[in-house]
Amino acid sequence: MKVLARKDLPDVLKNWSDSYDVFAPSMKETGDVIFDRFDADTFTLEYGKPSLPQKSEFLPQSEVIFELKKGEYREVMAGSGKMLFGMRACDVMGMRQAGSFMKRDVTDPYYKSKEEGILKVVMACSGPQNETCFCTTVGSGPFAEAGFDLQFYDLGDEFLVEAESERGKQLIADGFFGEIDAAEAGTKIEEFKVHASKAIKEVPALKEAMERLRDGSVSEKVWDYFGRKCIVCGGCAFVCPTCTCFTVSDFQTQPGEGLRVRSWDACLFGGFTREASGHNPRGTQALRLKRRHEHKLLYYNETDVLEGLCGCVGCGRCSDYCPVHIGTLEVVKAIAED
Amino acid sequence: MGNNSGNAYQPRPVSIIRTLPQINEHRLFQLKLEDGGSWEDFGHQPGQFVEVSIFGKGEAPISISSPPTRLDALEICVRRTGRLTNALFDMEKGSHLHIRGPYGRGFPVEILKGHKVLLIAGGLGLAPLRSLLLYLLDKRDKFDEIILMYGTNNPDNVLFKYELLGFFDRDDIKYLYSVDRDEEGIWKQYVGVVTGLFDQAELSPHDTYAVLCGPPVMYKFVLERLLSLGFPKDHIFMSLERMMKCGIGKCGHCAIGDKYCCTDGPVFPFTEIEKIKEAI
């Protein structure tokens, strides 16, 4: 454990930028905060919950996986020398769950190469970032337990900095980072964690909903209701840290040459399960919404969810962004009240 | 997986040895590996599938129709139905394409050994089931009685017609064919849905394994019939169809409850899926 004065953080990030492509929260002119290449002028720590998880760093919205040339499929493998500074604990859990799935049984080499190359620096949350946060219910936050290189605890004038990996230890070996008595650090972090966890409200409906799904007592009317409201935008899946479904398409760029591209897909779309014959085993929007939520809350893989409760990491973004209010919070409430 | 590149998505080059027309819009393609590999090393099992790539058109899962006992060529029986299969039908002897695989869990040949096997196919469902059928016939002494029930919608749509006709001359396989409709009155066998064939077969459910492959509508009725005849649930295996993209359990398209059709299937024991509502 080390300690860093708050005023020194921009200089530290600047130093790290010499060795890594540092991506950190950046306040844009429009008032939006996005993760962008570190720039001392726009860097901010007042970023709350980033609009998007960092999923696209590991599984880009669209990526070329093969180049087609002279009758061959030539592998296109992008590595990454990036550092992500300021990840939230829920998103780290999302990344870890997605990583477990993508590397289980058969390894997805594209995901693995990017995941291994990226340095992950977490900023522990001192409380909920907004009213939809429910990380404590699903065991994903407000601080990360594993899967990061460094974790910062914001104590006001200073940060306590915890290294989890060898790479992380190297990063905080320089003069900006001071030593701190282990017992003193332990007490301060414990206080921070207790205070942060208490501040985030529990969602008992989530566990009730999981039980109801398990015993098969959820009425189809719940799904019919949401199915009628859904506008099939797919946004809930795209902002979800654990949604990794993709489709693969070929594009001919010129005669004899082309690209094989994979891009995000979502179980909310009718074409997602439609077979060549025209038959669709998930033929209604109600069934598709049921699938999405059953995958998170019932059919998740025990190994992939790691120390989490289920396949949802409680970031609340689906509830933040769904234009017609079909987020996990709304769905588990409807199931619990059904 | 017979792929040495380390990248599970890397397609391997193959060429077409010959194309054999089947029925309208259905063809059998015989393939040869063009990267120096052999079909023996490819190591496919009856009931598995490959991902077929055509340059610039995409990739699609196609079941393997030939058994591992016949390694001169890998055979795929294809219905012309989309972008990739349309492009495939424009190809001819010597054309180049790519495949990767073999993928999925095939038919349980080890469990079937020493037992009676009832194969029930509907329509294009015979394409994957043929790999098992020919395997059983090629290793005939390893299995007890073999019964094939095959239903199509009309007499014009019988796949592998000449192969099936050949079974009339064999006394080591019982074959029962049905057509849903016979408007021209040319069909000499049973007319009606495939479950009607059960009345023509003497079955002993407790030492018989039933293996199904057909359109979704077939499963419900055949399952009802098998269960009412007293087939134990763990004697029923079925090959399910789902939209698949990656073939290795990553893309998510073919999920059925907590399973993926491409890796946990496509062949499932009935006991594994009976409680999953969306499975059948």
XYZ file of C-alpha atoms in Angstrom:
618
model
C 0.000 0.000 0.000
C 1.257 3.481 -0.925
C -0.017 7.007 -0.560
C -0.227 9.716 -3.212
C -0.980 13.423 -2.709
C -4.041 14.457 -4.730
C -2.204 17.377 -6.360
C 0.408 14.978 -7.788
C -2.059 12.788 -9.698
C -1.922 14.715 -13.019
C 1.884 14.533 -12.985
C 1.770 10.817 -12.284
C -0.616 10.254 -15.193
C 1.626 12.374 -17.399
C 4.626 10.219 -16.420
C 2.712 7.016 -17.092
C 1.749 8.423 -20.496
C 5.410 8.160 -21.522
C 5.190 4.366 -21.297
C 1.509 3.649 -21.849
C -1.413 4.899 -23.834
C -3.235 6.257 -20.788
C -7.018 6.560 -21.079
C -8.687 8.503 -18.263
C -11.950 10.378 -17.629
C -12.024 13.493 -19.763
C -14.572 16.320 -19.500
C -15.733 17.279 -22.971
C -17.022 20.722 -24.003
C -20.557 19.386 -24.044
C -20.307 18.399 -20.382
C -20.067 14.673 -21.096
C -17.281 12.673 -19.527
C -15.736 9.932 -21.612
C -12.609 7.807 -21.279
C -10.113 9.428 -23.625
C -6.352 9.781 -24.045
C -5.036 11.548 -20.920
C -4.991 15.328 -21.208
C -4.221 17.357 -18.054
C -6.584 20.171 -19.166
C -9.695 18.012 -19.503
C -8.877 15.312 -16.936
C -11.474 15.106 -14.190
C -12.204 13.003 -11.143
C -15.823 14.225 -11.078
C -16.951 11.594 -13.532
C -19.387 9.546 -11.510
C -20.446 6.458 -13.417
C -18.904 6.515 -16.900
C -21.650 6.411 -19.543
C -20.166 3.226 -20.933
C -18.219 0.395 -19.335
C -14.773 -0.198 -20.862
C -16.084 -3.316 -22.637
C -15.180 -1.951 -26.057
C -11.484 -1.994 -25.135
C -11.675 -5.794 -24.972
C -14.527 -6.496 -27.355
C -14.741 -3.556 -29.768
C -18.131 -2.581 -31.122
C -16.721 -3.658 -34.467
C -13.336 -5.255 -35.213
C -11.631 -6.818 -38.196
C -10.662 -10.410 -37.325
C -9.423 -11.569 -40.735
C -8.201 -9.937 -43.900
C -9.193 -11.818 -47.026
C -6.395 -11.781 -49.568
C -5.300 -14.099 -52.379
C -7.760 -16.761 -51.312
C -6.615 -16.772 -47.684
C -8.029 -15.628 -44.394
C -5.194 -13.761 -42.698
C -5.513 -13.205 -38.976
C -5.645 -9.581 -37.813
C -4.696 -9.455 -34.138
C -4.631 -6.140 -32.311
C -2.796 -6.017 -29.020
C -3.054 -3.135 -26.612
C -0.556 -1.126 -24.588
C -3.314 0.863 -22.963
C -3.849 1.855 -19.375
C -7.412 2.454 -18.261
C -7.345 4.849 -15.327
C -10.460 5.207 -13.221
C -12.388 2.019 -13.921
C -15.252 1.384 -11.531
C -15.412 -1.832 -9.519
C -18.666 -2.976 -11.175
C -17.032 -2.631 -14.583
C -13.975 -4.587 -13.440
C -16.283 -7.400 -12.335
C -18.075 -7.159 -15.692
C -14.756 -7.376 -17.511
C -13.699 -10.370 -15.422
C -16.976 -12.224 -15.968
C -16.875 -11.524 -19.702
C -13.214 -12.578 -19.779
C -13.955 -15.850 -18.008
C -16.655 -16.623 -20.564
C -14.543 -15.622 -23.583
C -11.574 -17.724 -22.442
C -13.462 -20.749 -21.122
C -13.155 -24.100 -22.999
C -12.026 -22.570 -26.280
C -10.098 -19.302 -25.964
C -11.207 -16.313 -27.986
C -7.785 -15.055 -29.084
C -8.959 -11.536 -29.970
C -10.422 -10.912 -26.531
C -7.449 -12.473 -24.749
C -4.787 -10.439 -26.553
C -6.439 -7.156 -25.664
C -7.321 -8.117 -22.119
C -3.757 -9.168 -21.316
C -2.263 -6.005 -22.738
C -4.406 -3.521 -20.822
C -3.391 -2.095 -17.439
C -6.405 -1.665 -15.218
C -6.442 1.078 -12.596
C -9.558 1.214 -10.438
C -10.990 4.180 -8.585
C -12.962 2.696 -5.702
C -16.400 4.281 -5.215
C -17.021 6.087 -1.932
C -20.773 5.651 -2.396
C -23.367 5.254 -5.160
C -22.650 7.244 -8.332
C -26.359 7.625 -8.973
C -29.689 6.169 -7.875
C -29.425 3.059 -10.066
C -26.184 1.695 -8.540
C -26.662 -1.662 -6.791
C -23.214 -3.266 -6.757
C -23.447 -4.394 -3.125
C -26.500 -6.531 -3.911
C -24.629 -8.508 -6.566
C -21.200 -8.447 -4.897
C -19.327 -6.441 -7.535
C -18.384 -3.264 -5.616
C -17.984 -0.531 -4.477
C -14.335 -1.588 -4.599
C -12.675 -4.307 -6.651
C -11.461 -7.484 -4.989
C -9.383 -8.795 -7.891
C -8.616 -8.389 -11.568
C -6.889 -4.986 -11.447
C -3.318 -3.720 -11.433
C -3.864 -0.749 -9.127
C -6.764 0.461 -7.016
C -7.078 4.028 -5.749
C -9.050 4.956 -2.632
C -9.953 8.649 -2.619
C -9.469 10.015 0.925
C -9.719 13.693 -0.039
C -6.252 15.264 0.010
C -4.612 11.962 -0.702
C -5.178 8.608 -2.325
C -4.298 5.269 -0.842
C -3.036 3.083 -3.661
C -3.191 -0.698 -3.625
C -1.216 -2.815 -6.102
C -2.558 -6.238 -7.048
C -0.116 -7.226 -9.781
C 3.629 -7.072 -10.359
C 2.970 -4.548 -13.119
C 1.029 -2.490 -10.600
C 3.855 -2.577 -8.055
C 6.286 -1.313 -10.684
C 3.978 1.589 -11.484
C 3.975 2.905 -7.926
C 7.684 2.417 -7.298
C 8.583 6.010 -8.196
C 9.055 9.020 -5.901
C 5.503 10.429 -6.113
C 4.213 7.504 -4.088
C 4.992 7.588 -0.373
C 5.149 4.776 2.128
C 2.402 4.388 4.697
C 2.250 2.278 7.813
C 0.364 -0.914 6.935
C -1.824 -0.857 10.034
C -2.761 2.782 9.487
C -3.565 2.128 5.819
C -5.598 -0.914 6.767
C -7.728 1.076 9.207
C -8.324 3.896 6.729
C -9.321 1.507 3.940
C -11.592 -0.475 6.208
C -13.343 2.743 7.229
C -13.646 3.781 3.570
C -15.086 0.418 2.585
C -17.633 0.237 5.401
C -18.803 3.773 4.756
C -19.017 3.254 0.978
C -20.859 -0.054 1.211
C -23.396 1.321 3.677
C -24.169 4.250 1.403
C -25.277 1.996 -1.463
C -28.799 0.699 -1.154
C -29.581 -2.986 -1.373
C -32.133 -4.246 -3.889
C -33.902 -7.191 -2.204
C -36.138 -7.611 -5.280
C -33.160 -8.898 -7.251
C -32.655 -11.935 -5.052
C -36.420 -12.508 -4.905
C -36.558 -12.377 -8.698
C -33.710 -14.874 -8.964
C -35.582 -17.262 -6.677
C -38.827 -16.819 -8.594
C -37.042 -17.532 -11.887
C -35.400 -20.598 -10.372
C -38.660 -22.103 -9.168
C -40.369 -21.267 -12.460
C -43.155 -19.222 -10.868
C -42.799 -16.066 -12.965
C -45.914 -15.379 -15.021
C -45.484 -14.930 -18.758
C -47.560 -11.756 -18.313
C -44.471 -10.030 -16.912
C -42.606 -10.656 -20.159
C -45.640 -9.847 -22.290
C -45.876 -6.460 -20.550
C -42.237 -5.597 -21.168
C -42.351 -7.143 -24.633
C -45.090 -4.693 -25.642
C -43.059 -1.733 -24.362
C -39.642 -2.676 -25.806
C -38.598 -0.621 -28.833
C -35.870 -3.146 -29.773
C -32.995 -0.661 -29.732
C -30.563 -3.123 -28.125
C -29.174 -0.350 -25.932
C -29.419 -2.400 -22.718
C -27.094 -5.014 -24.184
C -24.671 -2.504 -25.666
C -24.160 -0.631 -22.362
C -23.976 -3.879 -20.360
C -20.496 -4.829 -19.091
C -21.264 -8.559 -19.309
C -23.072 -8.719 -22.676
C -20.618 -10.184 -25.196
C -22.833 -11.536 -27.990
C -21.512 -10.810 -31.447
C -22.185 -11.450 -35.092
C -19.685 -12.021 -37.884
C -19.913 -10.543 -41.391
C -17.745 -10.580 -44.485
C -17.248 -7.534 -46.673
C -15.762 -7.582 -50.120
C -13.593 -4.480 -50.518
C -12.513 -5.205 -54.084
C -12.461 -8.293 -56.299
C -10.627 -11.037 -54.411
C -10.151 -8.972 -51.283
C -12.214 -8.329 -48.241
C -12.585 -8.244 -44.497
C -14.166 -10.517 -41.924
C -15.569 -8.335 -39.170
C -17.239 -9.100 -35.915
C -19.530 -6.669 -34.201
C -21.816 -6.451 -31.199
C -25.144 -8.179 -31.503
C -27.985 -8.546 -29.018
C -30.497 -11.223 -28.056
C -33.173 -8.489 -28.185
C -33.183 -8.530 -31.986
C -35.545 -10.857 -33.860
C -32.874 -11.862 -36.361
C -30.569 -13.005 -33.580
C -32.136 -16.467 -33.439
C -33.913 -16.656 -36.810
C -32.716 -19.718 -38.688
C -32.101 -20.041 -42.410
C -35.413 -21.882 -42.773
C -37.240 -18.820 -41.383
C -38.113 -20.632 -38.165
C -37.448 -18.536 -35.063
C -37.300 -20.375 -31.732
C -37.621 -17.006 -29.936
C -40.361 -15.537 -32.019
C -41.681 -12.695 -29.823
C -40.146 -9.663 -28.104
C -41.494 -11.003 -24.803
C -39.473 -14.208 -25.226
C -36.383 -12.241 -26.185
C -36.592 -10.019 -23.096
C -37.160 -13.115 -21.011
C -34.000 -14.609 -22.473
C -31.915 -11.531 -21.710
C -32.962 -11.440 -18.074
C -32.896 -15.202 -17.568
C -29.347 -15.242 -18.888
C -28.283 -12.670 -16.286
C -30.331 -13.984 -13.361
C -30.955 -17.693 -13.939
C -28.856 -19.246 -16.693
C -25.546 -17.548 -15.853
C -22.548 -19.857 -15.602
C -21.412 -20.417 -11.995
C -17.754 -20.368 -13.013
C -17.999 -17.216 -15.077
C -19.713 -15.076 -12.424
C -16.694 -15.571 -10.114
C -17.366 -14.021 -6.691
C -20.376 -12.149 -8.056
C -23.948 -13.206 -7.344
C -25.082 -13.578 -10.945
C -24.481 -12.406 -14.504
C -25.553 -8.841 -13.646
C -22.900 -6.624 -12.032
C -25.282 -3.970 -10.725
C -23.951 -0.999 -12.697
C -27.534 0.062 -13.386
C -26.815 1.333 -16.899
C -29.705 -0.585 -18.501
C -32.019 1.248 -16.092
C -30.181 4.536 -16.760
C -30.479 4.374 -20.528
C -33.489 2.270 -21.570
C -35.825 4.808 -23.206
C -38.882 2.827 -22.097
C -37.772 1.791 -18.599
C -36.970 -1.896 -19.051
C -33.780 -2.022 -16.991
C -32.826 -4.821 -14.642
C -34.124 -2.780 -11.685
C -37.560 -2.394 -13.273
C -37.675 -6.044 -14.352
C -36.728 -7.547 -10.973
C -39.234 -5.256 -9.276
C -41.981 -6.439 -11.632
C -41.040 -10.080 -11.055
C -40.925 -9.673 -7.271
C -44.321 -7.962 -7.288
C -45.884 -10.397 -9.759
C -9.881 -29.290 -33.478
C -7.580 -30.091 -36.383
C -6.532 -26.451 -36.496
C -2.878 -25.782 -35.833
C -2.922 -22.004 -36.064
C -4.013 -21.525 -32.453
C -6.828 -19.256 -33.610
C -10.125 -21.097 -33.204
C -11.732 -18.892 -35.878
C -9.133 -19.645 -38.588
C -10.814 -21.232 -41.627
C -9.009 -23.985 -43.569
C -8.977 -24.178 -47.367
C -10.968 -26.940 -49.087
C -12.026 -27.601 -52.654
C -15.094 -29.235 -54.159
C -14.466 -32.741 -55.529
C -17.948 -32.952 -57.024
C -21.467 -31.700 -56.508
C -24.346 -34.158 -56.572
C -27.821 -32.763 -57.153
C -30.350 -34.093 -54.701
C -33.855 -32.713 -54.835
C -34.907 -29.228 -55.899
C -32.610 -26.641 -54.227
C -30.677 -29.320 -52.328
C -27.189 -30.522 -53.230
C -24.548 -32.786 -51.793
C -21.011 -31.353 -51.918
C -17.953 -33.573 -51.561
C -14.973 -31.704 -50.136
C -11.213 -32.200 -50.074
C -8.792 -30.507 -47.673
C -6.319 -28.254 -49.467
C -3.885 -27.575 -46.629
C -2.254 -30.999 -46.626
C -4.464 -32.301 -43.806
C -6.505 -35.497 -43.937
C -10.111 -36.150 -42.981
C -8.830 -38.827 -40.637
C -6.943 -36.186 -38.639
C -9.950 -33.882 -38.918
C -11.576 -36.396 -36.569
C -15.279 -35.730 -37.104
C -17.948 -37.798 -35.383
C -21.464 -38.546 -36.697
C -23.750 -35.593 -35.926
C -21.081 -32.888 -35.808
C -21.006 -29.817 -38.053
C -18.569 -27.494 -39.789
C -18.551 -23.735 -40.336
C -18.390 -23.134 -44.083
C -16.855 -19.894 -45.376
C -17.163 -18.452 -48.834
C -14.863 -15.584 -49.612
C -16.618 -12.283 -49.044
C -20.021 -13.902 -48.457
C -19.677 -15.050 -44.862
C -19.788 -18.155 -42.792
C -22.583 -20.626 -41.963
C -22.892 -23.819 -39.941
C -23.582 -26.935 -42.029
C -23.947 -30.445 -40.666
C -21.651 -33.189 -41.885
C -23.541 -35.878 -43.824
C -20.744 -38.412 -44.178
C -19.489 -40.770 -41.460
C -15.917 -41.035 -40.164
C -15.877 -44.532 -41.653
C -15.778 -42.984 -45.157
C -12.816 -40.658 -45.376
C -12.411 -40.113 -49.134
C -14.385 -36.903 -48.860
C -16.294 -34.826 -46.359
C -19.895 -34.541 -47.514
C -22.279 -31.732 -46.727
C -25.892 -31.684 -47.877
C -27.072 -28.130 -48.380
C -30.400 -26.421 -48.997
C -30.134 -23.221 -51.024
C -31.652 -20.695 -48.685
C -29.440 -17.682 -47.980
C -26.479 -15.591 -49.094
C -23.829 -18.196 -48.356
C -25.714 -21.205 -49.697
C -26.638 -19.259 -52.837
C -22.940 -18.619 -53.434
C -22.193 -22.286 -52.730
C -24.680 -23.348 -55.414
C -22.798 -21.187 -57.928
C -19.671 -23.246 -57.263
C -18.609 -26.353 -59.129
C -15.972 -29.063 -59.170
C -12.600 -27.558 -58.262
C -14.015 -24.397 -56.644
C -12.288 -23.233 -53.475
C -13.919 -22.444 -50.171
C -13.022 -22.731 -46.486
C -14.235 -24.653 -43.492
C -13.443 -24.946 -39.809
C -14.454 -27.587 -37.332
C -15.565 -30.223 -36.632
C -17.802 -28.768 -33.951
C -20.346 -29.846 -31.401
C -21.370 -33.014 -29.642
C -22.408 -35.684 -32.097
C -24.590 -38.767 -31.738
C -23.746 -41.053 -28.781
C -22.290 -43.950 -30.795
C -20.656 -45.547 -27.750
C -23.987 -45.662 -25.898
C -25.741 -47.090 -28.961
C -23.308 -50.012 -29.295
C -24.956 -53.361 -28.661
C -28.433 -51.855 -28.753
C -31.319 -51.462 -31.155
C -31.355 -48.045 -32.808
C -34.439 -46.240 -34.084
C -33.563 -43.300 -36.341
C -36.358 -40.816 -36.984
C -35.726 -38.157 -39.621
C -37.903 -35.465 -41.139
C -37.031 -33.570 -44.317
C -33.499 -32.171 -44.344
C -33.045 -33.731 -40.895
C -31.780 -36.765 -42.770
C -28.630 -34.806 -43.705
C -26.980 -35.011 -40.267
C -28.683 -38.304 -39.408
C -27.172 -39.903 -42.530
C -23.721 -39.627 -40.938
C -24.956 -41.858 -38.117
C -26.956 -44.158 -40.374
C -23.946 -44.909 -42.595
C -21.725 -45.265 -39.528
C -24.078 -47.890 -38.073
C -24.189 -49.751 -41.379
C -20.398 -49.624 -41.796
C -19.959 -51.080 -38.312
C -23.037 -53.251 -38.567
C -21.913 -56.023 -36.201
C -21.525 -53.526 -33.323
C -25.247 -52.740 -33.235
C -28.468 -54.679 -32.833
C -31.530 -54.010 -35.018
C -31.580 -50.736 -37.004
C -34.853 -49.071 -37.928
C -35.063 -45.911 -40.027
C -38.233 -43.831 -40.135
C -38.031 -41.018 -42.664
C -40.778 -38.572 -43.494
C -40.860 -35.853 -46.121
C -43.651 -33.520 -47.203
C -44.101 -35.127 -50.649
C -42.544 -37.836 -52.850
C -40.421 -35.289 -54.755
C -38.536 -34.290 -51.625
C -36.908 -37.552 -50.592
C -33.207 -36.918 -49.991
C -30.526 -39.520 -50.781
C -33.172 -41.337 -52.822
C -30.878 -43.890 -54.464
C -29.097 -44.710 -51.245
C -32.417 -45.258 -49.519
C -33.704 -47.388 -52.394
C -30.665 -49.594 -51.848
C -31.913 -50.428 -48.385
C -34.773 -52.400 -49.936
C -32.172 -55.035 -50.811
C -30.751 -55.284 -47.294
C -32.217 -57.376 -44.536
C -30.109 -55.820 -41.771
C -32.009 -52.507 -41.707
C -35.741 -51.912 -41.454
C -36.806 -48.849 -43.381
C -40.137 -47.073 -43.101
C -40.832 -44.038 -45.276
C -43.700 -41.615 -45.193
C -44.844 -38.561 -47.127
C -47.250 -36.015 -45.696
C -49.084 -35.620 -49.023
C -49.126 -37.567 -52.269
C -51.215 -35.545 -54.710
C -50.162 -37.528 -57.765
C -50.777 -40.901 -56.128
C -47.299 -42.251 -56.923
C -46.151 -43.121 -53.393
C -46.196 -46.816 -52.598
C -45.337 -46.400 -48.922
C -47.192 -44.721 -46.058
C -48.943 -41.388 -46.625
C -49.314 -39.252 -43.503
C -47.126 -37.670 -40.862
C -44.035 -39.533 -39.702
C -45.582 -40.588 -36.378
C -47.963 -42.789 -38.374
C -44.996 -45.083 -39.053
C -44.950 -46.171 -35.419
C -47.970 -48.367 -36.136
C -45.890 -50.315 -38.674
C -42.951 -51.029 -36.410
C -42.606 -53.513 -33.625
C -40.561 -51.663 -31.051
C -39.060 -52.808 -27.789
C -38.518 -49.462 -26.038
C -36.331 -50.717 -23.189
C -33.521 -52.000 -25.341
C -33.903 -49.425 -28.135
C -32.390 -45.963 -28.420
C -34.325 -43.381 -30.440
C -32.360 -40.729 -32.332
C -34.279 -37.803 -33.840
C -33.496 -35.110 -36.373
C -36.078 -33.048 -38.183
C -37.950 -29.768 -38.307
C -39.048 -28.276 -34.940
C -42.688 -29.275 -35.464
C -41.726 -32.954 -35.690
C -40.132 -33.185 -32.233
C -43.195 -32.475 -30.161
C -45.292 -35.184 -31.789
C -42.541 -37.784 -32.033
C -41.548 -37.229 -28.392
C -45.134 -37.655 -27.232
C -45.322 -40.904 -29.170
C -42.007 -42.269 -27.904
C -42.874 -41.497 -24.285
C -46.346 -43.018 -24.575
C -44.780 -46.167 -26.079
C -42.669 -46.425 -22.943
C -39.275 -45.249 -24.202
C -37.181 -44.327 -21.131
C -36.267 -40.630 -21.277
C -32.569 -41.432 -21.310
C -33.068 -43.538 -24.449
C -34.021 -40.497 -26.520
C -31.458 -38.305 -28.284
C -32.246 -35.378 -30.522
C -30.272 -33.076 -32.778
C -31.501 -29.507 -32.358
C -31.203 -26.700 -34.857
C -30.350 -23.140 -33.881
C -28.919 -20.112 -35.615
C -25.172 -20.401 -35.021
C -22.328 -18.044 -35.863
C -19.084 -18.974 -34.146
C -19.431 -22.718 -33.498
C -17.349 -22.526 -30.325
C -19.785 -21.204 -27.703
C -18.873 -17.503 -27.790
C -21.225 -15.543 -30.045
C -24.347 -16.358 -28.012
C -26.793 -16.884 -30.895
C -27.548 -20.566 -30.295
C -28.131 -20.400 -26.522
C -30.844 -22.700 -25.173
C -31.298 -21.984 -21.468
C -27.889 -22.498 -19.890
C -26.618 -24.472 -22.874
C -25.146 -23.620 -26.238
C -26.377 -25.689 -29.140
C -22.982 -25.462 -30.875
C -20.887 -26.868 -28.021
C -23.307 -28.694 -25.686
C -25.237 -29.977 -28.735
C -26.362 -30.098 -31.441
C -27.191 -33.611 -30.207
C -28.802 -33.580 -26.769
C -30.100 -36.380 -24.604
C -33.778 -35.578 -23.975
C -33.073 -35.632 -20.217
C -30.795 -32.591 -20.542
C -33.328 -30.341 -22.226
C -36.773 -31.531 -21.139
C -37.006 -28.836 -18.440
C -35.818 -25.980 -20.644
C -38.984 -24.414 -22.011
C -37.497 -22.894 -25.154
C -35.596 -26.048 -26.163
C -38.313 -27.826 -28.146
